[in-house]
Short mmCIF file of C-alpha atoms in Angstrom, two decimals:
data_model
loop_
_atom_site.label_atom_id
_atom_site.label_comp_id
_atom_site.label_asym_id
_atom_site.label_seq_id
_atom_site.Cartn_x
_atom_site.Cartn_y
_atom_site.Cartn_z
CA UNK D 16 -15.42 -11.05 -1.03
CA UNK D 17 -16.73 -7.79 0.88
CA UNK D 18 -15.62 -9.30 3.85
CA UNK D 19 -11.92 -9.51 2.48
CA UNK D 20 -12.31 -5.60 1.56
CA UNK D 21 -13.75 -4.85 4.58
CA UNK D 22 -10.81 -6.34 6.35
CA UNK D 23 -8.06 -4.99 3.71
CA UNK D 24 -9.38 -0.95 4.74
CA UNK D 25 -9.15 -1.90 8.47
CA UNK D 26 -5.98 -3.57 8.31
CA UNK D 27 -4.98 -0.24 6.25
CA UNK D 28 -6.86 2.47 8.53
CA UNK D 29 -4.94 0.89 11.64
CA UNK D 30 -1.42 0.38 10.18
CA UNK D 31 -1.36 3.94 8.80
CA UNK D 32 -2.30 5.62 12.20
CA UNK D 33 1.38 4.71 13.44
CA UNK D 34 3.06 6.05 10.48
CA UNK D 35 1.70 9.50 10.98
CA UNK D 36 2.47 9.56 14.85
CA UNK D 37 4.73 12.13 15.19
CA UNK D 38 7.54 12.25 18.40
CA UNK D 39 7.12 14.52 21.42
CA UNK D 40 8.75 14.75 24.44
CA UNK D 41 8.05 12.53 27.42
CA UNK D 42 5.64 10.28 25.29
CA UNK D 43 8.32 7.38 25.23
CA UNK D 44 5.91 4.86 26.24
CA UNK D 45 3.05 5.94 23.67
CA UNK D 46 6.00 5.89 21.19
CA UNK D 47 7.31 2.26 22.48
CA UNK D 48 3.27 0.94 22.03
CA UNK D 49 2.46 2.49 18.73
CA UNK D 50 5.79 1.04 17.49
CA UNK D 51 5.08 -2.31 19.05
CA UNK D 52 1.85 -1.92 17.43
CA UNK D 53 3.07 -1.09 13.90
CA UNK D 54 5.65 -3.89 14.13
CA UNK D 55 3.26 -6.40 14.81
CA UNK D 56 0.62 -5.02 12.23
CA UNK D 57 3.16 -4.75 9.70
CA UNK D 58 4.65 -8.08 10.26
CA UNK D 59 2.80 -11.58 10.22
CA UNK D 60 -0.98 -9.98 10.84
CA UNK D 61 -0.48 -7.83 7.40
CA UNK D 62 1.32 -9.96 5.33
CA UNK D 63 -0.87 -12.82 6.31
CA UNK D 64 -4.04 -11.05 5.43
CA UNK D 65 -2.17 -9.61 2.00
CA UNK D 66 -1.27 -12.62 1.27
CA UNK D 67 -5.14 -14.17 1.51
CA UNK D 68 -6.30 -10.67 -0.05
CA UNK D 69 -4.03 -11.46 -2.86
CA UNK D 70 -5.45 -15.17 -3.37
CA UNK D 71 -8.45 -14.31 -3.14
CA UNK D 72 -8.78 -12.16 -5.53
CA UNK D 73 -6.61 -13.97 -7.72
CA UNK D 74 -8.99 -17.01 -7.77
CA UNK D 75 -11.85 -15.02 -8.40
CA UNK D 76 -10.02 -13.37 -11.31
CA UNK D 77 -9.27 -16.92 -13.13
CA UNK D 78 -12.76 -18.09 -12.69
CA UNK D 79 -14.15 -15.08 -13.62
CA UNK D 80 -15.91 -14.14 -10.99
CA UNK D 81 -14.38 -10.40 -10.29
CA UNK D 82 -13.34 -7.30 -12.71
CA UNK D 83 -9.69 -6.59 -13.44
CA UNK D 84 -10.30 -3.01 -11.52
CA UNK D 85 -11.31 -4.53 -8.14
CA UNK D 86 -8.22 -6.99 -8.21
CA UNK D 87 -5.70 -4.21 -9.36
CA UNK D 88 -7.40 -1.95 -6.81
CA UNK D 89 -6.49 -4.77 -3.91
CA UNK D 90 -3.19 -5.37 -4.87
CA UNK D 91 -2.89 -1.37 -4.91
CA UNK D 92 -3.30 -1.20 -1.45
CA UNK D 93 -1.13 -4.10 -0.28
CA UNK D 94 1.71 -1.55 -2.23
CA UNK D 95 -0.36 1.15 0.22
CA UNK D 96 -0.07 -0.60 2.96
CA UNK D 97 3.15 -2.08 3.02
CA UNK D 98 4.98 0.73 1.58
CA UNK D 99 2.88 3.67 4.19
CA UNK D 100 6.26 4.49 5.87
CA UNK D 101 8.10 5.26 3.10
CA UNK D 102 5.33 7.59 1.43
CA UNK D 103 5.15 9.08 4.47
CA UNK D 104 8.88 9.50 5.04
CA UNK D 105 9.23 11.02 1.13
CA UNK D 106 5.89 13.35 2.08
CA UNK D 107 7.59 14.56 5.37
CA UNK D 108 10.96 15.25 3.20
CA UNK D 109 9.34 16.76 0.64
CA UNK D 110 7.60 19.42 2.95
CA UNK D 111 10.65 20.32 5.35
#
């Protein structure tokens, strides 16, 4: 099960990098890679790994095997994860 966690904050630590890029002129092809990146991150490689995350934990839950905090803390951070564009697009109104 650590190895699913340890998976779930790198998966998390990568895909938020892109979301706090921030645009500047003549970096078009830095933009065009960390987009790339972020589309391919948030796509199949995320919700693949959510998905397993998700199972996981849900398994060990029914047999008893893990506390209610840990699974409620993973499924937490798939709504992190997932949803890291948006908080960052309601932070970035907020402040300007």
């Amino acid at each position: 099960m650590r190895r699913i966690a340890r998976l779930a904050a790198v998966v998390a630590s990568v895909m938020s990098a892109p979301a706090m890029a921030q645009s500047t002129p003549g970096s078009g092809p830095i933009e065009s890679a960390l987009g790339w990146i972020q589309g391919t991150m948030l796509g199949n490689v995320a919700t693949a790994v959510a998905v397993m995350a998700v199972a996981a934990v849900g398994f060990m839950m029914l047999t008893g095997r893990v506390n209610w905090r840990f699974g409620a803390t993973v499924i937490i951070g798939c709504f992190i994860v997932f949803g890291a564009a948006t908080i960052v697009a309601g932070i970035q109104s907020a402040s300007g």
